Coordinates of C-alpha atoms in Angstrom, one line a residue:
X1 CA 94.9 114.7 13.3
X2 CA 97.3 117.6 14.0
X3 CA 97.3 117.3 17.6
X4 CA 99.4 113.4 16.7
X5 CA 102.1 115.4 14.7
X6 CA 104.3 116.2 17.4
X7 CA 103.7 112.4 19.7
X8 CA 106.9 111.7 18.6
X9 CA 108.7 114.8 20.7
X10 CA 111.1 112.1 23.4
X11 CA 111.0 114.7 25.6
X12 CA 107.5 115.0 27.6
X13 CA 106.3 113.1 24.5
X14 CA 103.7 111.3 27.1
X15 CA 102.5 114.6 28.4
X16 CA 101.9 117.0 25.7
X17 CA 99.4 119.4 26.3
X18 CA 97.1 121.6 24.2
X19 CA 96.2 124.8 26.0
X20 CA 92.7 126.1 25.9
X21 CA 92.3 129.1 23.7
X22 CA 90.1 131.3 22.4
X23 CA 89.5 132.2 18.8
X24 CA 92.5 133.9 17.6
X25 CA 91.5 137.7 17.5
X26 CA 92.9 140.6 15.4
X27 CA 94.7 142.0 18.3
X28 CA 98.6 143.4 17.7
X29 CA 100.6 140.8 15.4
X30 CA 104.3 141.7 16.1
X31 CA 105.0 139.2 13.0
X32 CA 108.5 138.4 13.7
X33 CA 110.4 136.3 12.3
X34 CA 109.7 137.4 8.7
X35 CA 111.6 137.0 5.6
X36 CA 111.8 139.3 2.8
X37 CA 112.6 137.4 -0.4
X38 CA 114.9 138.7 -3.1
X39 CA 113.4 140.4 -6.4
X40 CA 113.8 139.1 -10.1
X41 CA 117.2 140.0 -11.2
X42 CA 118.9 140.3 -7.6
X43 CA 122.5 138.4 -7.4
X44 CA 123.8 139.4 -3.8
X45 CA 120.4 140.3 -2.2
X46 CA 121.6 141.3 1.3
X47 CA 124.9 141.6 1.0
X48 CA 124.9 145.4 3.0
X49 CA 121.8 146.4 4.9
X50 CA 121.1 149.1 7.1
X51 CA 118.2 150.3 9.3
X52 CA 117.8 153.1 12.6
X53 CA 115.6 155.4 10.7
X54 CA 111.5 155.8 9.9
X55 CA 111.5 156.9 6.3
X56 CA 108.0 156.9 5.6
X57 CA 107.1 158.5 9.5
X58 CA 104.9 155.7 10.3
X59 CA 106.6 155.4 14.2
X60 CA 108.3 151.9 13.1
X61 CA 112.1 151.9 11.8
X62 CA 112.6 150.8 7.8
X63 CA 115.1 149.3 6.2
X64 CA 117.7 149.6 3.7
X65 CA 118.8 146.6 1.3
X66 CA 121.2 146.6 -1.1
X67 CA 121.9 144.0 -4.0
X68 CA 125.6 145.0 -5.3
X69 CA 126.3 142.0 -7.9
X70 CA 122.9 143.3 -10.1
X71 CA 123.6 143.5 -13.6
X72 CA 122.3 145.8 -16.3
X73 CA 123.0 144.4 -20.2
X74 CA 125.8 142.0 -18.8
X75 CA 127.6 144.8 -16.5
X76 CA 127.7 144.7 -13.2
X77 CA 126.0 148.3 -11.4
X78 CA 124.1 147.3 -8.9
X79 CA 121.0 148.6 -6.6
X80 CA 119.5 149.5 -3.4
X81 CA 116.0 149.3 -1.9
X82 CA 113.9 150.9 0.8
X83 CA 111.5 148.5 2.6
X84 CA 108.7 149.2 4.8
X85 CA 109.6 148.3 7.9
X86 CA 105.7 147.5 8.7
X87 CA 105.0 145.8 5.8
X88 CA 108.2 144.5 4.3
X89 CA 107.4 146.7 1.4
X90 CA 109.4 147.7 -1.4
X91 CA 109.0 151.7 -1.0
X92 CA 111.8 152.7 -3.7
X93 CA 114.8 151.0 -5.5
X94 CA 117.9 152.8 -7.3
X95 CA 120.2 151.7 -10.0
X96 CA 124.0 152.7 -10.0
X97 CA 126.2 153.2 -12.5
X98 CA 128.5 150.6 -14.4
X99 CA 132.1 151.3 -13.2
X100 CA 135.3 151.9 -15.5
X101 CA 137.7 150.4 -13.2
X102 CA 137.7 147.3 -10.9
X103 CA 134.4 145.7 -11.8
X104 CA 135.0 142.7 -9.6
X105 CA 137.8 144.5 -7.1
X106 CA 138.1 144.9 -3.5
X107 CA 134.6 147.7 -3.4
X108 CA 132.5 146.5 -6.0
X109 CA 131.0 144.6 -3.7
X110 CA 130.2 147.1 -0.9
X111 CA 127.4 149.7 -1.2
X112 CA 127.4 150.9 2.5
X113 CA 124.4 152.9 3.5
X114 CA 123.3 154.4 6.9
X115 CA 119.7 156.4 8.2
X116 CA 120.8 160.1 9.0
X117 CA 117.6 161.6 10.4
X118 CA 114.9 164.0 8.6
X119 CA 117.2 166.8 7.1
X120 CA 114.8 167.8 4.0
X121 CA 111.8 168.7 6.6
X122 CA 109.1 166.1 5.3
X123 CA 108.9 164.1 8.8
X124 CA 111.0 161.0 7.2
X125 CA 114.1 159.9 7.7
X126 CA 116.8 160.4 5.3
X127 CA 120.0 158.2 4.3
X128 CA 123.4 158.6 2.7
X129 CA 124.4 155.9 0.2
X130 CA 128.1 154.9 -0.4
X131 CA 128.9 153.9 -3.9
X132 CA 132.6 153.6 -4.3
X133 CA 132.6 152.5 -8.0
X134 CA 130.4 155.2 -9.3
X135 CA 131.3 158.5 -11.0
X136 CA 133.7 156.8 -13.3
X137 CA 135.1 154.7 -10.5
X138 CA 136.2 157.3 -8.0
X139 CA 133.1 156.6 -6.3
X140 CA 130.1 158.7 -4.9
X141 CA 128.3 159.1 -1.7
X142 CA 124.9 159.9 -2.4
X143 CA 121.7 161.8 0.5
X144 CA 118.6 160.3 -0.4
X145 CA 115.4 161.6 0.6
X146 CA 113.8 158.4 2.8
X147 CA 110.2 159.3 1.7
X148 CA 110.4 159.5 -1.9
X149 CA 113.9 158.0 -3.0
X150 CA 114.6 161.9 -4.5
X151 CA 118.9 162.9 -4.7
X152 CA 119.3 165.5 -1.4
X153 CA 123.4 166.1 -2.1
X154 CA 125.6 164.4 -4.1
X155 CA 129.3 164.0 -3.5
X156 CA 131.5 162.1 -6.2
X157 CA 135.2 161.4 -6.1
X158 CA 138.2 162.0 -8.4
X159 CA 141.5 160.9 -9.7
X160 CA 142.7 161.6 -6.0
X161 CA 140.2 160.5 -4.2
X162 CA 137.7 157.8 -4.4
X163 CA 134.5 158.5 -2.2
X164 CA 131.8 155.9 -0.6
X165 CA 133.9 153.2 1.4
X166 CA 131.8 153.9 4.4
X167 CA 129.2 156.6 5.2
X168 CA 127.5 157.4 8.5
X169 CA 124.9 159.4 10.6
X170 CA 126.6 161.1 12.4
X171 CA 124.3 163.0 15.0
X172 CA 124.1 167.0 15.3
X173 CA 127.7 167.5 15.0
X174 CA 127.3 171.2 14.7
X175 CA 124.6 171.4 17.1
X176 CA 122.5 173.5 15.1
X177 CA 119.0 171.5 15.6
X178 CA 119.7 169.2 12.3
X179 CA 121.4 165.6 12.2
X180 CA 124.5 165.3 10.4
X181 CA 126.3 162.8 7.8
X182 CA 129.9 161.8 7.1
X183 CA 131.8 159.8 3.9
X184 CA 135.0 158.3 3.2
X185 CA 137.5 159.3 0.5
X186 CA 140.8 157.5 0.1
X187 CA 143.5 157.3 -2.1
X188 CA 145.7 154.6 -1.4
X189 CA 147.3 155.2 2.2
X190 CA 146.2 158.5 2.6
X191 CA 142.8 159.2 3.3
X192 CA 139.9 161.9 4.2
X193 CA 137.1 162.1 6.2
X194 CA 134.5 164.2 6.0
X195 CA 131.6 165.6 7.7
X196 CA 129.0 167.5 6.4
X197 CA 126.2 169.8 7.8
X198 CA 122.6 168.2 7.2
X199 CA 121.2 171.2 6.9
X200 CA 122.8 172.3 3.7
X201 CA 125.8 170.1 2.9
X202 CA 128.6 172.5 3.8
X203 CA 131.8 170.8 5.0
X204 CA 132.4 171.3 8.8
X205 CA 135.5 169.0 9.3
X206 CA 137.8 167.4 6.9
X207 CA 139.9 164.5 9.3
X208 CA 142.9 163.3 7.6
X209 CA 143.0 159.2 8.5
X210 CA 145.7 156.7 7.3
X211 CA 143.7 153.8 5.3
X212 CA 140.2 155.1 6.8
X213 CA 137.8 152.8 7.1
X214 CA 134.8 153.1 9.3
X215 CA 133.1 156.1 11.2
X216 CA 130.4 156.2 13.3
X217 CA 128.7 159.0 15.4
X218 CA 129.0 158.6 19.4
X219 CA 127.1 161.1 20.6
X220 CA 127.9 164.0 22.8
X221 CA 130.8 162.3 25.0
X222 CA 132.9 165.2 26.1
X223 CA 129.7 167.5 27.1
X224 CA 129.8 169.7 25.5
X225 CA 126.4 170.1 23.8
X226 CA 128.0 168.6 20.1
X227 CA 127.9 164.8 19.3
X228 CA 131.4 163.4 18.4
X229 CA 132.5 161.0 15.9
X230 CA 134.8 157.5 16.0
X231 CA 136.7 156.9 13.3
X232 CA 138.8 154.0 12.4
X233 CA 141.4 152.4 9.6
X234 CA 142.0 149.9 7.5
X235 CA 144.1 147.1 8.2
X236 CA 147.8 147.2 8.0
X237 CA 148.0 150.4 9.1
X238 CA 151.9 150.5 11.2
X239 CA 149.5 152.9 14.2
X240 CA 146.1 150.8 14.6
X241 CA 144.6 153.2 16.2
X242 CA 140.7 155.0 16.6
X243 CA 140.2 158.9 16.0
X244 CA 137.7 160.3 18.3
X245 CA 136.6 163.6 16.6
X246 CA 135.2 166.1 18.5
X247 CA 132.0 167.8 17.1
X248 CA 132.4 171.5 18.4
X249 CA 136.3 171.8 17.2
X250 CA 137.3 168.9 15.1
X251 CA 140.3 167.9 17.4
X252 CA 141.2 164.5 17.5
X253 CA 142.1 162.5 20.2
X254 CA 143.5 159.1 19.4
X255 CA 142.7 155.2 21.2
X256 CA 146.0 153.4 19.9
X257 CA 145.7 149.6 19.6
X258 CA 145.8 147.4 22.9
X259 CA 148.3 144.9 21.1
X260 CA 150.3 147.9 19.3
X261 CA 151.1 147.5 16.1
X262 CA 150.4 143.6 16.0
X263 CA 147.2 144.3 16.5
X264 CA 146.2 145.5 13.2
X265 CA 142.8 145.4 13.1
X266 CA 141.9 147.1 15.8
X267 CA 138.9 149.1 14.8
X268 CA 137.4 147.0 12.0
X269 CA 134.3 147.3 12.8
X270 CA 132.7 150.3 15.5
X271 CA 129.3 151.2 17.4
X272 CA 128.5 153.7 19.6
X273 CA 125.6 156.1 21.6
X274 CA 124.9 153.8 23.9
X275 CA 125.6 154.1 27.8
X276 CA 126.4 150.6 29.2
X277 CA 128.7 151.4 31.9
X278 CA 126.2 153.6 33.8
X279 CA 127.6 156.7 33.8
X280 CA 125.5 158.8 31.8
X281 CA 128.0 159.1 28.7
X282 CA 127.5 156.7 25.5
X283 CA 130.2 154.1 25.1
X284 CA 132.3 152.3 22.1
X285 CA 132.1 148.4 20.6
X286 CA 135.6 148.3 19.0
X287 CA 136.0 145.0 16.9
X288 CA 139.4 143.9 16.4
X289 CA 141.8 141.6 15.0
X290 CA 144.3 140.6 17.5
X291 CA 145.7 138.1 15.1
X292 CA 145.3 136.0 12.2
X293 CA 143.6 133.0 15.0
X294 CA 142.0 135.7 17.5
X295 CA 139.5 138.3 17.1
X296 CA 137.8 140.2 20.1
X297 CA 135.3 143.2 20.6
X298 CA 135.9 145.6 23.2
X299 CA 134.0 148.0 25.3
X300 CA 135.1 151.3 25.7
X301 CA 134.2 153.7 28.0
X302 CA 133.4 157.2 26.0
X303 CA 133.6 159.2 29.4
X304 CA 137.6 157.9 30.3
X305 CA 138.2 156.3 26.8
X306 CA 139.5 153.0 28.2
X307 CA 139.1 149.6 27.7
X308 CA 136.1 148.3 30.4
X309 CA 134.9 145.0 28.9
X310 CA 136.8 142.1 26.3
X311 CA 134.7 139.9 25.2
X312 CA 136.3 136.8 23.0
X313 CA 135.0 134.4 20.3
X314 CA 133.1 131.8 22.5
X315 CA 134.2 128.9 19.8
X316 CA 137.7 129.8 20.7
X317 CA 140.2 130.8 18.3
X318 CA 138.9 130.2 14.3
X319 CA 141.4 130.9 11.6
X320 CA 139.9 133.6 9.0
X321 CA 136.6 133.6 11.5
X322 CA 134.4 136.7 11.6
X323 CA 133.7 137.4 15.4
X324 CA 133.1 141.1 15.5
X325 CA 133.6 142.1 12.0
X326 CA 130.3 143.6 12.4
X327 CA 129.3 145.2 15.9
X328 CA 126.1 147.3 17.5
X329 CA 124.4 148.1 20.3
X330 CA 120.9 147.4 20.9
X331 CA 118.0 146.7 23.6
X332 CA 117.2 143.4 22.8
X333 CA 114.8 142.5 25.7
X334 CA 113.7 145.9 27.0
X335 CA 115.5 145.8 29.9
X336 CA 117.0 149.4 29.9
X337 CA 120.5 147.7 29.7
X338 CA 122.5 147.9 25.9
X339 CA 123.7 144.3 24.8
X340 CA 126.2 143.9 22.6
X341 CA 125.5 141.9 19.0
X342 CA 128.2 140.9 17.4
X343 CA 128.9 139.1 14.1
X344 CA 130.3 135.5 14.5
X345 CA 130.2 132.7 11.8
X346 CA 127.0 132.1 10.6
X347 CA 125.0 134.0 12.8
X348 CA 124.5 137.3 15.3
X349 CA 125.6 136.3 19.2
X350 CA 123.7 138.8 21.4
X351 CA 125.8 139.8 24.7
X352 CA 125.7 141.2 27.8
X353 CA 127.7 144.4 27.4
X354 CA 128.9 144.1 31.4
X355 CA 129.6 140.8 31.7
X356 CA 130.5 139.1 27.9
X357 CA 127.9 136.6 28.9
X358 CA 126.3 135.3 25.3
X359 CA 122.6 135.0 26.3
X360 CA 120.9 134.8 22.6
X361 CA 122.1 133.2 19.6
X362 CA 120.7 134.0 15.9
X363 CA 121.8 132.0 12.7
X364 CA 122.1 133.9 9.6
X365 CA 124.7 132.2 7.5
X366 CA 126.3 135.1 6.0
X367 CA 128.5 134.6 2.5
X368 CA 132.7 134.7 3.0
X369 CA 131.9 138.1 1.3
X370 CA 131.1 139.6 4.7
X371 CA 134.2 141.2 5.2
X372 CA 133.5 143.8 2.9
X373 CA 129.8 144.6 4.0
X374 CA 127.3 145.1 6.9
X375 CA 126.3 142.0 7.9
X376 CA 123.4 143.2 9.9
X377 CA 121.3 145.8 11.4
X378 CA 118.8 146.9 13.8
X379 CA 115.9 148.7 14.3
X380 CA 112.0 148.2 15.9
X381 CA 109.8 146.7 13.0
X382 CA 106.8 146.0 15.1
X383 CA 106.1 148.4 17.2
X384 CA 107.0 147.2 20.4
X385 CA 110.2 149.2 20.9
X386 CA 112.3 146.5 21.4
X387 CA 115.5 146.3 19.0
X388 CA 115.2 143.9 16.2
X389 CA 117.8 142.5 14.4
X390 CA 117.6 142.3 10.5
X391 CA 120.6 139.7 8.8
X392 CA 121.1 138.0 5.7
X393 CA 120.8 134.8 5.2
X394 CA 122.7 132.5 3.2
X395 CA 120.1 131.4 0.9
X396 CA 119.4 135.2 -0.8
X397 CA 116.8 135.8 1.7
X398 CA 116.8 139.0 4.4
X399 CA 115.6 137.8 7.4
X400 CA 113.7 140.2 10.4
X401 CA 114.4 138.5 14.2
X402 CA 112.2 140.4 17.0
X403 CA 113.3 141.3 20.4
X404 CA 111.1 140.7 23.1
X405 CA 111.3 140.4 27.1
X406 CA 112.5 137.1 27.3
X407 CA 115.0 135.7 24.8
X408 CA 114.6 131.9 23.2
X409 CA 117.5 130.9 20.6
X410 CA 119.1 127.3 20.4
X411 CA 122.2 126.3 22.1
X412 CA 124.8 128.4 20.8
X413 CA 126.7 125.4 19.2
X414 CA 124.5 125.3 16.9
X415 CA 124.9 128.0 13.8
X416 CA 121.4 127.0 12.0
X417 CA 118.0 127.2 12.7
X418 CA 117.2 123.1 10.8
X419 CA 116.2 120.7 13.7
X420 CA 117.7 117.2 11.8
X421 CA 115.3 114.2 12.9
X422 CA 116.3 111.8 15.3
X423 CA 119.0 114.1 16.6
X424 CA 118.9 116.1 20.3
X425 CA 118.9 119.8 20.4
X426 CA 119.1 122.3 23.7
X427 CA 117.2 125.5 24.0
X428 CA 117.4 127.9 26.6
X429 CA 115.7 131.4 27.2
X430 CA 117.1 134.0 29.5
X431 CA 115.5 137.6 30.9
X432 CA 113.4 136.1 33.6
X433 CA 114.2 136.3 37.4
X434 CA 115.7 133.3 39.2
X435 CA 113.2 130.7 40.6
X436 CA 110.7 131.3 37.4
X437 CA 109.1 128.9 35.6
X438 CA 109.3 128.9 32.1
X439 CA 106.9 127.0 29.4
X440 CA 108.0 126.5 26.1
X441 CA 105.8 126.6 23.4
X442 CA 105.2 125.3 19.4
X443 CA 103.1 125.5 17.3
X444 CA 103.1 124.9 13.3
X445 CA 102.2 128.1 12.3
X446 CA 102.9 131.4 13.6
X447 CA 102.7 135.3 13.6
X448 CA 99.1 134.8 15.2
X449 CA 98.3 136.6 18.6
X450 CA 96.1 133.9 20.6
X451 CA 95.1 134.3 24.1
X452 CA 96.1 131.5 26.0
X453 CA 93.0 131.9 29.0
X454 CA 94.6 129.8 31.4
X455 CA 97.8 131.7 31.3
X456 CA 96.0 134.6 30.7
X457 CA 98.4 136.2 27.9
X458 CA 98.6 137.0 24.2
X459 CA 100.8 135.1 22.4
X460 CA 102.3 135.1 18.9
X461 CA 101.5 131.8 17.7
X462 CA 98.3 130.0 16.3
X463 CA 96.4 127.0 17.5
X464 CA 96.9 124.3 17.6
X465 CA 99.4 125.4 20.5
X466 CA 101.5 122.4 22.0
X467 CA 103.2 122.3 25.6
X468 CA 106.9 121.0 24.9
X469 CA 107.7 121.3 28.5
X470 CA 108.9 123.5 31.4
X471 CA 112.0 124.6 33.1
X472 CA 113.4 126.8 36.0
X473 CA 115.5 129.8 35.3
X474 CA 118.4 129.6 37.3
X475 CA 120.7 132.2 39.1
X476 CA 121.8 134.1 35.9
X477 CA 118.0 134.2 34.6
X478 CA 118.3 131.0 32.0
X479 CA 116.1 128.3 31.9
X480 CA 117.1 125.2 29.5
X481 CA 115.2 122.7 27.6
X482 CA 116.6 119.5 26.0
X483 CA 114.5 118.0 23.1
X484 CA 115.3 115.2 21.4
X485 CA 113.6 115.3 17.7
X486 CA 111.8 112.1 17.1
X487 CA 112.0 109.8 13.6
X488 CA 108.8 110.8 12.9
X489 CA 108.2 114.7 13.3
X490 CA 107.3 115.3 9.6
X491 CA 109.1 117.8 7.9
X492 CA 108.7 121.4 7.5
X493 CA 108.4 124.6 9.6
X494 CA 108.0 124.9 13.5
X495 CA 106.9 128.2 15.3
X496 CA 108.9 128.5 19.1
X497 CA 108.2 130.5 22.1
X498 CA 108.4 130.3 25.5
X499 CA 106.2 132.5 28.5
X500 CA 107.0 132.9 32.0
X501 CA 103.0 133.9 32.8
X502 CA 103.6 135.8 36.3
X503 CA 106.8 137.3 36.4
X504 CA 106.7 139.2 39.6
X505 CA 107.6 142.5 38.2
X506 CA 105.9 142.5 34.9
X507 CA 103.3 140.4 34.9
X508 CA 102.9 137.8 31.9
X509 CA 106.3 137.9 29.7
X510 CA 106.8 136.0 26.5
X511 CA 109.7 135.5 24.5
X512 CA 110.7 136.0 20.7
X513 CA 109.0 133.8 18.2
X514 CA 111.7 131.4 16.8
X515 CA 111.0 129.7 13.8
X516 CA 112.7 126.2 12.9
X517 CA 112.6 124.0 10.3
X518 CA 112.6 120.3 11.0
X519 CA 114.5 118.4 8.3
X520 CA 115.8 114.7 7.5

């Protein structure tokens, strides 16, 4: 009998409880968590993403892959997919070019990509590719129409230059109705940026950077009707600094390193046009290297460029760790309010952008090549307008996570989503108001929507549905549930969720699916 597979739950174990349901009816399927396995061929599946933009123009955000270790007759040359973000899939795949130069060096491993908007008119978003090994190894950065994979502009390197470390939407720089893009080109210390008109690939600013690195648009933060652009270096620059570029003139204004030049890695990784500080002007997640031991991500306020927020790796300091190599801002739980997600080892920590308070934890178990590529990304890829996070996984796998109102992850001690038998684990969700009750959920399948009739609300799992207890949120909106998993919960996968089913000021609320595995 299925409803006997889970008697040996400690916690509650005595009181489990299957809800009445109805038949489960085609209603909306949000059908997150997914995973989108690697094709034939595919060596480092995952190791840049990137998402933000519809290609296809189907209302739901899609997503970019690439797989830069794939080999053609023994040489390495990699690819890049588009994926439905609807369906997980494939829409179009590319092939680069074998490079003449540093086959397994520093970029060969880094194919960058970012969504741009609809420049070519055909109501999909578009995307610039970074390929710093092509075009004879000085590297290209290629616009590619989102709809039908078809070359928009090409721009290769040369001897002086190579092109493709980083590329980047950049907004409507010039503010002539059309989004914008920007590329890399370095040459040892020196280095270029440049920023080019969507609408027909002009130049309009050519930044000179020391060791550039990253750039990202901000948005309009000066007001004055042009989005502006963030711009950061390399490490081991003597002036860690940021370059905030303005759109309308191309000046630069400069955010120097809070540590000086210690501080070296101040700017490693960037976000930006999102408003968390209230006043109306989008703000800046600056990753940073503080030292060898210590790595931070600030918030930055784009209306008085200065530091507002710091928040720290909450395992304390980790030798070669990866807090914040990779930063964004996203809506996670619909709440009008920007967290923060942040990179850390072996997963995505989601934040509170005000406070530093970690209140969602994802695993992802990203390679030690993460340094050199975009560990994860976000979009909506059901439909509900909440951001979704979309990470590699350690295993070759891409996986999709979904935002929802309330957010359920494990403890954050714990970087994995395998539950080991016989060992206790702590879950805790957090977006409902103090005093609420909160029921978790399981189930052993998922991506369902069933109506539970006697808490009179949809949820995304399939009978049989199991009750694995209840809990309070307390003062900061968490609510926490120990289990303990018993010898003899067979192995395999288990579908999570948790409802508060009359939250006073929107009604029924149900969190994320989580998906576990339960192993020996």
């Amino acid at each position: 009998m299925r409803a006997q597979r889970f008697s040996a739950w400690t916690i509650a174990a005595a009181a489990i409880l299957i809800f009445a349901v109805l038949p489960a009816r085609a209603l909306a399927q949000r059908g997150l968590p997914h995973l989108i396995d690697p094709p034939p061929g595919s060596v480092q599946f995952g190791r840049s993403v990137a998402s933000g933009g519809d290609a296809n123009g189907d209302g739901v955000d899609d997503l970019f892959i690439s797989d830069p270790g794939f080999e053609v007759d023994g040489v390495r040359v990699g690819r890049w997919f588009v994926y439905d973000g609807a369906t997980r899939e494939e829409m179009w795949r590319a092939v680069g070019e074998a490079s003449l130069g540093y086959p397994e060096g520093l970029f060969a491993f880094s194919i960058p990509a970012a969504f741009i908007g609809d420049i070519d008119g055909d109501s999909g978003d578009d995307l610039i590719v970074g390929t710093p090994t092509a075009s004879e190894s000085y590297g290209a950065a290629i616009v590619y129409s989102g709809r039908t994979g078809a070359v928009l502009h090409r721009f290769d390197g040369d001897q002086y230059y190579r092109v493709g470390i980083d590329v980047a939407g950049v907004g409507d720089v010039n503010a002539d109705g059309m989004p914008d893009f920007a590329f890399v080109a370095r040459h040892w210390e020196e280095g270029l940026v440049s920023i080019r008109s969507g609408r027909d690939g002009s130049e309009l600013h050519l930044i000179e950077q020391i060791i550039p690195r990253r750039i990202r648009g901000l948005g309009d933060i000066d007001g004055d009707g042009h989005d502006d652009v963030v711009i950061s270096a390399f490490r081991y620059s003597n002036d860690p600094h940021i370059s905030i570029v303005s759109g309308r003139t191309g000046e630069v204004r400069i955010i120097r390193s809070p540590g000086g030049w210690r501080e070296d890695g101040f700017g490693y990784a960037l976000a930006g046009g999102a408003d968390v500080t209230g006043d109306h002007v989008s703000d800046l997640l600056v990753g940073s290297h503080v030292n060898w031991t210590q790595r931070v991500v600030y918030v930055i306020s784009g209306a008085t460029l200065e530091i507002v927020n710091t928040m720290y790796d909450p395992r304390g300091n980790q030798p070669f760790g990866i807090f914040g190599v990779r930063v964004e801002f996203g809506d996670m739980n619909g709440d009008g309010a920007f967290e923060a997600l942040i990179a850390e080892a072996g997963g995505v920590g989601v934040y509170e952008s005000s406070t530093g308070r970690l209140i969602q934890w994802h695993a992802a178990g990203f390679s030690t090549g993460v340094y050199y590529g975009n560990e994860f990304s976000t979009g909506s890829f059901n439909g509900d307008h909440f951001t979704d996070l979309f990470a590699p996984l350690r295993s070759g796998e891409v996986a999709l996570y979904g935002g929802a109102p309330l957010l359920l992850s494990l403890s954050n001690v714990h970087h994995s989503h395998y539950l080991v038998r016989g060992s206790k684990y702590a879950f805790f969700v957090h977006g409902a108001q103090p005093g609420r009750r909160v029921h978790f959920l399981a189930s052993l399948t998922g991506h369902g929507c069933t109506f539970i009739q006697r808490l009179g609300v949809c949820i995304d799992l399939d009978p049989r549905i199991y009750r694995l207890g209840e809990s309070l949120t307390n003062s900061q909106g968490f609510a926490e549930l120990s289990l303990e998993v018993g010898p003899r919960v067979p192995a395999g996968p288990l579908w999570l969720q948790a409802i508060d089913p009359a939250d006073p000021a929107r009604g029924p609320i149900t969190s994320n699916v989580m998906l576990v595995e339960i192993v020996d």
